[in-house]
Short mmCIF file of C-alpha atoms in Angstrom, two decimals:
data_model
loop_
_atom_site.label_atom_id
_atom_site.label_comp_id
_atom_site.label_asym_id
_atom_site.label_seq_id
_atom_site.Cartn_x
_atom_site.Cartn_y
_atom_site.Cartn_z
CA MET A 676 5.83 -21.60 -23.40
CA LYS A 677 6.82 -22.99 -19.97
CA ASN A 678 3.35 -22.29 -18.55
CA LEU A 679 1.70 -23.86 -21.60
CA LEU A 680 3.79 -27.02 -21.25
CA LYS A 681 2.93 -27.22 -17.58
CA LYS A 682 -0.75 -26.78 -18.36
CA LEU A 683 -0.59 -29.66 -20.82
CA LEU A 684 1.77 -32.07 -19.01
CA VAL A 685 0.80 -31.84 -15.34
CA PRO A 686 -2.75 -33.27 -15.69
CA VAL A 687 -1.37 -36.15 -17.80
CA LEU A 688 1.45 -37.02 -15.38
CA ALA A 689 -0.90 -36.72 -12.42
CA ASN A 690 -3.69 -38.92 -13.80
CA ARG A 691 -4.97 -41.53 -11.36
CA GLN A 692 -3.23 -44.62 -12.72
CA PHE A 693 0.16 -43.05 -13.41
CA ASN A 694 0.08 -41.12 -10.14
CA ALA A 695 -0.56 -44.32 -8.16
CA PHE A 696 2.27 -46.14 -9.95
CA ALA A 697 4.75 -43.26 -9.53
CA THR A 698 3.84 -42.84 -5.86
CA ARG A 699 4.54 -46.51 -5.12
CA LEU A 700 7.81 -46.31 -7.02
CA MET A 701 9.18 -43.00 -5.79
CA GLY A 702 7.44 -42.20 -2.50
CA HIS A 703 5.01 -39.50 -1.53
CA GLY A 704 4.44 -36.49 0.69
CA ILE A 705 1.34 -35.04 2.33
CA PRO A 706 0.21 -31.56 1.25
CA VAL A 707 -1.18 -29.52 4.14
CA PHE A 708 -2.85 -26.58 2.45
CA MET A 709 -3.09 -23.20 4.13
CA LEU A 710 -5.69 -20.57 3.23
CA HIS A 711 -6.25 -17.06 4.56
CA ARG A 712 -8.84 -14.97 2.74
CA ILE A 713 -11.54 -16.27 0.42
CA VAL A 714 -14.00 -14.24 -1.64
CA PRO A 715 -17.01 -14.95 -3.86
CA ASP A 716 -15.99 -15.02 -7.53
CA GLU A 717 -17.59 -11.67 -8.22
CA GLY A 718 -15.44 -10.07 -5.53
CA ALA A 719 -12.18 -11.72 -6.47
CA GLY A 720 -9.07 -9.95 -5.19
CA SER A 721 -5.45 -10.32 -6.18
CA ASP A 722 -4.38 -12.18 -3.04
CA ALA A 723 -7.59 -13.97 -2.15
CA ILE A 724 -8.73 -17.40 -3.28
CA THR A 725 -12.17 -17.37 -4.91
CA SER A 726 -14.97 -19.68 -3.85
CA GLY A 727 -15.09 -21.08 -7.40
CA HIS A 728 -11.41 -21.99 -7.37
CA LEU A 729 -11.73 -23.68 -3.98
CA ARG A 730 -14.64 -25.75 -5.30
CA ARG A 731 -12.59 -26.78 -8.35
CA CYS A 732 -9.72 -27.90 -6.13
CA LEU A 733 -11.93 -29.95 -3.82
CA SER A 734 -13.87 -31.41 -6.74
CA TYR A 735 -10.60 -32.54 -8.34
CA LEU A 736 -9.57 -34.32 -5.14
CA VAL A 737 -12.93 -36.08 -4.76
CA ARG A 738 -13.06 -37.15 -8.42
CA ASN A 739 -9.58 -38.60 -8.22
CA ASP A 740 -10.07 -40.55 -4.99
CA TYR A 741 -7.83 -38.52 -2.69
CA ASN A 742 -8.33 -38.99 1.03
CA LEU A 743 -9.36 -35.74 2.70
CA ILE A 744 -8.12 -36.16 6.26
CA SER A 745 -8.09 -33.89 9.28
CA LEU A 746 -5.02 -32.20 10.69
CA GLU A 747 -5.61 -34.11 13.93
CA GLN A 748 -5.49 -37.43 12.05
CA LEU A 749 -2.26 -36.40 10.37
CA VAL A 750 -0.55 -35.34 13.61
CA THR A 751 -1.67 -38.31 15.71
CA THR A 752 -0.82 -40.80 12.97
CA LEU A 753 2.68 -39.35 12.58
CA ALA A 754 3.17 -39.25 16.36
CA ASN A 755 2.26 -42.93 16.63
CA SER A 756 4.39 -43.91 13.60
CA GLU A 757 1.31 -45.38 11.93
CA THR A 758 0.43 -45.50 8.24
CA LEU A 759 -1.56 -42.67 6.70
CA PRO A 760 -4.25 -43.31 4.07
CA PRO A 761 -2.88 -43.16 0.51
CA ARG A 762 -3.15 -39.83 -1.32
CA ALA A 763 -3.95 -37.92 1.86
CA VAL A 764 -4.57 -34.16 1.75
CA VAL A 765 -5.14 -31.74 4.66
CA PHE A 766 -6.70 -28.25 4.74
CA THR A 767 -6.26 -25.45 7.28
CA MET A 768 -7.29 -21.78 7.46
CA ASP A 769 -5.55 -19.07 9.47
CA ASP A 770 -6.71 -16.06 11.49
CA GLY A 771 -10.52 -16.19 11.84
CA PHE A 772 -11.94 -13.57 9.50
CA ILE A 773 -15.68 -13.62 8.90
CA ASP A 774 -15.37 -14.56 5.20
CA GLN A 775 -13.76 -17.80 6.32
CA ALA A 776 -16.89 -18.69 8.29
CA ASP A 777 -19.42 -17.35 5.78
CA VAL A 778 -17.81 -18.36 2.47
CA ALA A 779 -15.14 -21.02 3.01
CA ALA A 780 -16.55 -23.28 5.72
CA PRO A 781 -19.79 -24.12 3.82
CA ILE A 782 -17.74 -25.15 0.76
CA PHE A 783 -15.57 -27.52 2.79
CA ASN A 784 -18.75 -28.91 4.36
CA GLU A 785 -20.25 -29.37 0.89
CA PHE A 786 -17.37 -31.71 0.02
CA SER A 787 -17.26 -33.40 3.47
CA CYS A 788 -13.70 -32.13 3.80
CA PRO A 789 -12.24 -31.83 7.32
CA LEU A 790 -11.12 -28.30 8.12
CA THR A 791 -9.06 -26.82 10.94
CA PHE A 792 -9.24 -23.11 11.74
CA PHE A 793 -6.23 -21.55 13.47
CA VAL A 794 -7.74 -18.48 15.11
CA ILE A 795 -6.27 -15.33 16.65
CA THR A 796 -8.30 -15.37 19.85
CA GLY A 797 -8.04 -11.62 20.42
CA MET A 798 -9.80 -11.13 17.08
CA LEU A 799 -12.69 -13.41 18.00
CA ASP A 800 -12.89 -11.63 21.36
CA GLN A 801 -13.50 -8.49 19.24
CA ALA A 802 -10.59 -6.90 21.13
CA LEU A 803 -8.20 -6.15 18.27
CA TRP A 804 -7.33 -6.45 14.66
CA PRO A 805 -3.77 -7.56 14.00
CA TRP A 806 -0.96 -5.26 12.97
CA ASP A 807 -0.44 -7.06 9.63
CA ALA A 808 -4.11 -6.59 8.73
CA GLN A 809 -3.75 -2.89 9.58
CA ILE A 810 -0.76 -2.66 7.24
CA SER A 811 -2.89 -4.25 4.51
CA TRP A 812 -5.60 -1.66 5.15
CA ILE A 813 -3.07 1.20 4.95
CA THR A 814 -1.58 0.06 1.62
CA GLU A 815 -4.99 -0.72 0.11
CA THR A 816 -6.75 2.53 1.05
CA SER A 817 -4.03 5.17 0.74
CA ARG A 818 -4.57 7.50 -2.20
CA GLN A 819 -0.94 8.63 -2.24
CA PRO A 820 1.32 7.42 -5.05
CA LEU A 821 4.31 6.99 -2.73
CA LEU A 822 4.79 6.02 0.89
CA ARG A 823 7.86 7.53 2.56
CA SER A 824 8.89 6.81 6.13
CA VAL A 825 11.81 5.87 8.36
CA ILE A 826 11.55 2.53 10.16
CA ASN A 827 14.21 1.35 12.59
CA GLY A 828 16.58 3.97 11.24
CA HIS A 829 16.12 2.90 7.62
CA SER A 830 14.45 5.03 4.97
CA VAL A 831 11.52 3.36 3.23
CA GLU A 832 10.19 4.66 -0.06
CA ALA A 833 7.59 2.43 -1.68
CA SER A 834 5.14 2.85 -4.53
CA LEU A 835 1.35 2.73 -4.17
CA VAL A 836 0.47 3.62 -7.76
CA ASP A 837 -1.30 0.38 -8.71
CA GLU A 838 -2.47 -2.96 -7.36
CA THR A 839 0.83 -4.71 -8.01
CA SER A 840 2.94 -2.04 -6.29
CA ARG A 841 0.52 -1.90 -3.33
CA ARG A 842 0.84 -5.66 -2.91
CA GLN A 843 4.64 -5.43 -3.06
CA THR A 844 4.69 -2.58 -0.55
CA LYS A 845 2.44 -4.51 1.82
CA ARG A 846 4.80 -7.48 1.72
CA LEU A 847 7.83 -5.24 2.24
CA LEU A 848 6.28 -3.62 5.31
CA HIS A 849 5.18 -6.99 6.68
CA ASP A 850 8.73 -8.29 6.38
CA ILE A 851 10.20 -5.21 8.07
CA LEU A 852 7.79 -5.34 11.00
CA ARG A 853 8.34 -9.05 11.54
CA GLU A 854 11.94 -8.15 12.32
CA THR A 855 10.89 -5.38 14.72
CA PRO A 856 10.62 -5.81 18.52
CA ALA A 857 6.97 -6.44 19.34
CA SER A 858 6.82 -3.46 21.70
CA GLN A 859 7.53 -1.07 18.80
CA VAL A 860 5.13 -2.46 16.18
CA ALA A 861 1.99 -0.52 17.17
CA GLU A 862 3.88 2.78 17.16
CA ILE A 863 5.33 2.08 13.70
CA VAL A 864 1.89 1.18 12.30
CA VAL A 865 0.59 4.58 13.49
CA LYS A 866 3.60 6.27 11.89
CA LEU A 867 3.02 4.47 8.57
CA ALA A 868 -0.66 5.39 8.58
CA ARG A 869 0.27 9.02 9.05
CA ALA A 870 2.80 8.82 6.21
CA ALA A 871 0.17 7.25 3.94
CA ASN A 872 -2.43 9.83 5.02
CA VAL A 873 -4.76 7.04 6.17
CA GLU A 874 -6.79 6.82 9.34
CA VAL A 875 -6.81 3.30 10.77
CA PRO A 876 -10.22 2.63 12.35
CA THR A 877 -10.31 1.55 15.97
CA ARG A 878 -12.43 -1.47 15.07
CA PRO A 879 -11.85 -3.60 11.98
CA PRO A 880 -13.71 -2.31 8.90
CA ALA A 881 -15.92 -4.64 6.86
CA PRO A 882 -13.16 -6.38 4.82
CA TYR A 883 -11.34 -7.29 8.06
CA ARG A 884 -14.22 -8.21 10.35
CA PRO A 885 -13.52 -11.34 12.41
CA MET A 886 -15.98 -14.11 13.06
CA ASN A 887 -17.29 -14.26 16.63
CA TRP A 888 -17.44 -17.09 19.13
CA ASP A 889 -21.09 -17.87 18.37
CA MET A 890 -20.10 -18.45 14.73
CA ALA A 891 -17.18 -20.61 15.84
CA ARG A 892 -19.41 -22.71 18.07
CA ALA A 893 -21.91 -23.19 15.24
CA LEU A 894 -19.11 -24.35 12.94
CA GLU A 895 -17.70 -26.64 15.61
CA ARG A 896 -21.09 -28.35 15.86
CA LYS A 897 -20.77 -29.08 12.12
CA GLY A 898 -17.38 -30.72 12.57
CA VAL A 899 -14.94 -27.85 12.02
CA ARG A 900 -12.00 -27.93 14.43
CA PHE A 901 -10.45 -24.85 16.01
CA ALA A 902 -6.87 -24.47 17.22
CA PRO A 903 -4.75 -21.61 18.64
CA HIS A 904 -2.91 -19.07 16.51
CA SER A 905 -1.88 -16.82 19.44
CA ILE A 906 -3.79 -13.94 21.03
CA SER A 907 -2.57 -11.04 18.90
CA HIS A 908 -0.47 -12.49 16.03
CA GLN A 909 2.87 -11.09 17.15
CA THR A 910 6.16 -12.58 15.98
CA LEU A 911 7.02 -15.00 18.79
CA SER A 912 10.79 -14.78 18.44
CA ARG A 913 10.53 -11.04 19.20
CA LEU A 914 8.73 -11.57 22.53
CA ASP A 915 10.09 -11.88 26.05
CA GLU A 916 9.33 -15.04 28.02
CA SER A 917 6.20 -13.84 29.81
CA SER A 918 4.70 -12.36 26.62
CA LEU A 919 5.47 -15.58 24.75
CA GLN A 920 3.66 -17.68 27.35
CA ARG A 921 0.71 -15.32 27.29
CA GLU A 922 0.41 -15.52 23.49
CA ILE A 923 0.61 -19.32 23.34
CA LEU A 924 -0.99 -20.50 26.58
CA GLY A 925 -3.48 -17.65 26.78
CA SER A 926 -4.86 -18.40 23.34
CA TRP A 927 -5.26 -22.08 24.22
CA GLN A 928 -7.05 -21.21 27.47
CA VAL A 929 -9.51 -18.98 25.60
CA LEU A 930 -10.29 -21.76 23.13
CA GLN A 931 -10.90 -24.19 25.99
CA LYS A 932 -13.27 -21.70 27.58
CA GLU A 933 -15.24 -20.84 24.44
CA LEU A 934 -15.40 -24.18 22.58
CA ASP A 935 -16.20 -27.80 23.36
CA ASN A 936 -13.41 -29.58 21.51
CA PRO A 937 -10.45 -27.39 20.50
CA LEU A 938 -7.44 -29.06 18.92
CA LYS A 939 -4.17 -28.73 20.84
CA VAL A 940 -2.02 -28.00 17.81
CA PHE A 941 -0.44 -24.55 17.57
CA CYS A 942 0.05 -22.34 14.51
CA TYR A 943 3.06 -20.01 14.68
CA PRO A 944 2.17 -16.40 13.81
CA THR A 945 3.86 -15.46 10.50
CA GLY A 946 5.38 -18.94 10.66
CA ARG A 947 8.78 -18.52 9.04
CA ARG A 948 11.61 -20.51 10.62
CA ILE A 949 13.16 -17.31 11.99
CA ASP A 950 9.86 -16.36 13.67
CA TYR A 951 10.06 -19.20 16.19
CA GLY A 952 12.76 -21.49 17.52
CA GLN A 953 13.68 -24.12 20.08
CA ARG A 954 12.34 -21.96 22.92
CA GLU A 955 8.86 -22.00 21.41
CA ILE A 956 9.04 -25.71 20.51
CA ASP A 957 10.14 -26.65 24.03
CA LEU A 958 7.30 -24.64 25.57
CA LEU A 959 4.71 -26.31 23.35
CA LYS A 960 6.07 -29.77 24.12
CA HIS A 961 6.20 -29.04 27.85
CA GLU A 962 2.56 -27.89 27.81
CA GLY A 963 1.36 -31.04 26.09
CA PHE A 964 0.63 -29.72 22.60
CA LEU A 965 0.35 -32.41 19.95
CA GLY A 966 2.33 -30.43 17.38
CA ALA A 967 2.59 -27.12 15.56
CA VAL A 968 2.42 -25.86 11.99
CA SER A 969 4.53 -23.31 10.19
CA THR A 970 4.46 -21.57 6.81
CA ARG A 971 7.51 -23.45 5.53
CA SER A 972 6.44 -24.31 1.99
CA GLU A 973 6.95 -28.06 1.68
CA LEU A 974 5.08 -31.34 1.77
CA VAL A 975 5.00 -33.27 5.03
CA ASP A 976 7.31 -36.27 4.58
CA PRO A 977 5.74 -39.14 6.57
CA GLY A 978 8.93 -41.18 6.35
CA ASN A 979 11.11 -38.48 7.88
CA GLN A 980 9.51 -37.47 11.16
CA THR A 981 11.02 -36.79 14.59
CA THR A 982 9.35 -35.35 17.69
CA ASP A 983 10.61 -31.87 16.89
CA LYS A 984 9.41 -32.14 13.29
CA LEU A 985 5.86 -32.55 14.60
CA PHE A 986 6.31 -29.00 15.92
CA THR A 987 7.56 -27.57 12.62
CA LEU A 988 5.06 -29.12 10.20
CA PRO A 989 5.21 -27.38 6.82
CA ARG A 990 2.22 -26.09 4.87
CA LEU A 991 1.62 -24.98 1.30
CA SER A 992 -0.38 -21.90 0.39
CA LEU A 993 -3.29 -22.99 -1.76
CA PRO A 994 -2.15 -21.89 -5.24
CA HIS A 995 -4.31 -19.90 -7.64
CA SER A 996 -3.34 -22.19 -10.52
CA MET A 997 -5.04 -25.58 -10.92
CA GLU A 998 -1.88 -26.97 -12.54
CA ASP A 999 0.15 -25.99 -9.46
CA PHE A 1000 -2.50 -27.47 -7.18
CA ILE A 1001 -2.51 -30.76 -9.08
CA GLN A 1002 1.30 -30.89 -8.96
CA TYR A 1003 1.34 -30.24 -5.18
CA CYS A 1004 -1.00 -33.20 -4.68
CA SER A 1005 0.99 -35.58 -6.87
CA TRP A 1006 4.25 -37.51 -6.86
CA MET A 1007 5.83 -34.71 -8.92
CA GLU A 1008 6.05 -32.28 -6.00
CA TYR A 1009 7.55 -34.93 -3.73
CA ILE A 1010 10.28 -35.73 -6.26
CA LYS A 1011 10.97 -32.02 -6.72
CA GLN A 1012 11.23 -31.54 -2.96
CA THR A 1013 13.51 -34.52 -2.32
CA ARG A 1014 15.87 -33.47 -5.10
CA ASN A 1015 16.15 -29.98 -3.59
CA THR A 1016 17.05 -31.21 -0.10
#
């Protein structure tokens, strides 16, 4: 019943005229949407956004006169305390997998929507595939019904009997390894693969292939912006000082070498508030970064910005539901957020 009511009420409350009136009356926030994997409709997966759904979201924004702005415009406007266009929406994509270049980028181009890719430079160098992608591979390909292991002295017993349990196990393992010292992660991934009776390929298999720098340069020529997401996607708060500088500054240096116009805005790997802190913010500010984005699930509040907040900009995962997407882009989500703070 709740979902039915939402399906009926949200489009009505978010219609153009009422939305404009409510926004003027009650204020507004800026949704910065974050995407990871995207698949053609016929290959839809449980966690991935389909190309059809992305088109529906962008079509809704265009039909209803939203302003599709770039992340750079958002950050520089906030930094200068200037006024953003009304009904602004921003899109970003993380990591740099090949489906993002082949499937997602052409759709954004079709709608003349600015797009910023946060790329793991070690992936585009074809030098690695990240530990969290390897965990996804292990949970997706294991044929065992149960995964048993000991991680950091704690027994882990997780089901792999169906798609839902595999997804839950993947998230559990991701959370555990985010709390693990970076130097131990690779060893634990090998241990988990052994427990799941899965061989992790040395190079990323087809579902996890990264784009390459030639693809990135071709997209850049079409207006796509690229920004750093570290070298190897390790949890920054678990790194020592020299490793931290290598992950942040090294990834920026690679982008400067490979591309003509990279954007000096950083994306924290994993991006939860406990995955980075003042040390990381101070380093980014000292090195002249314009800002940084997280995975904190909120709207950007243009009326409540400080210098540090430019380095903790929140983003929303693009939802699978159109009703949720419409709500995120409307006054309703801003009111919900302000009442919860």
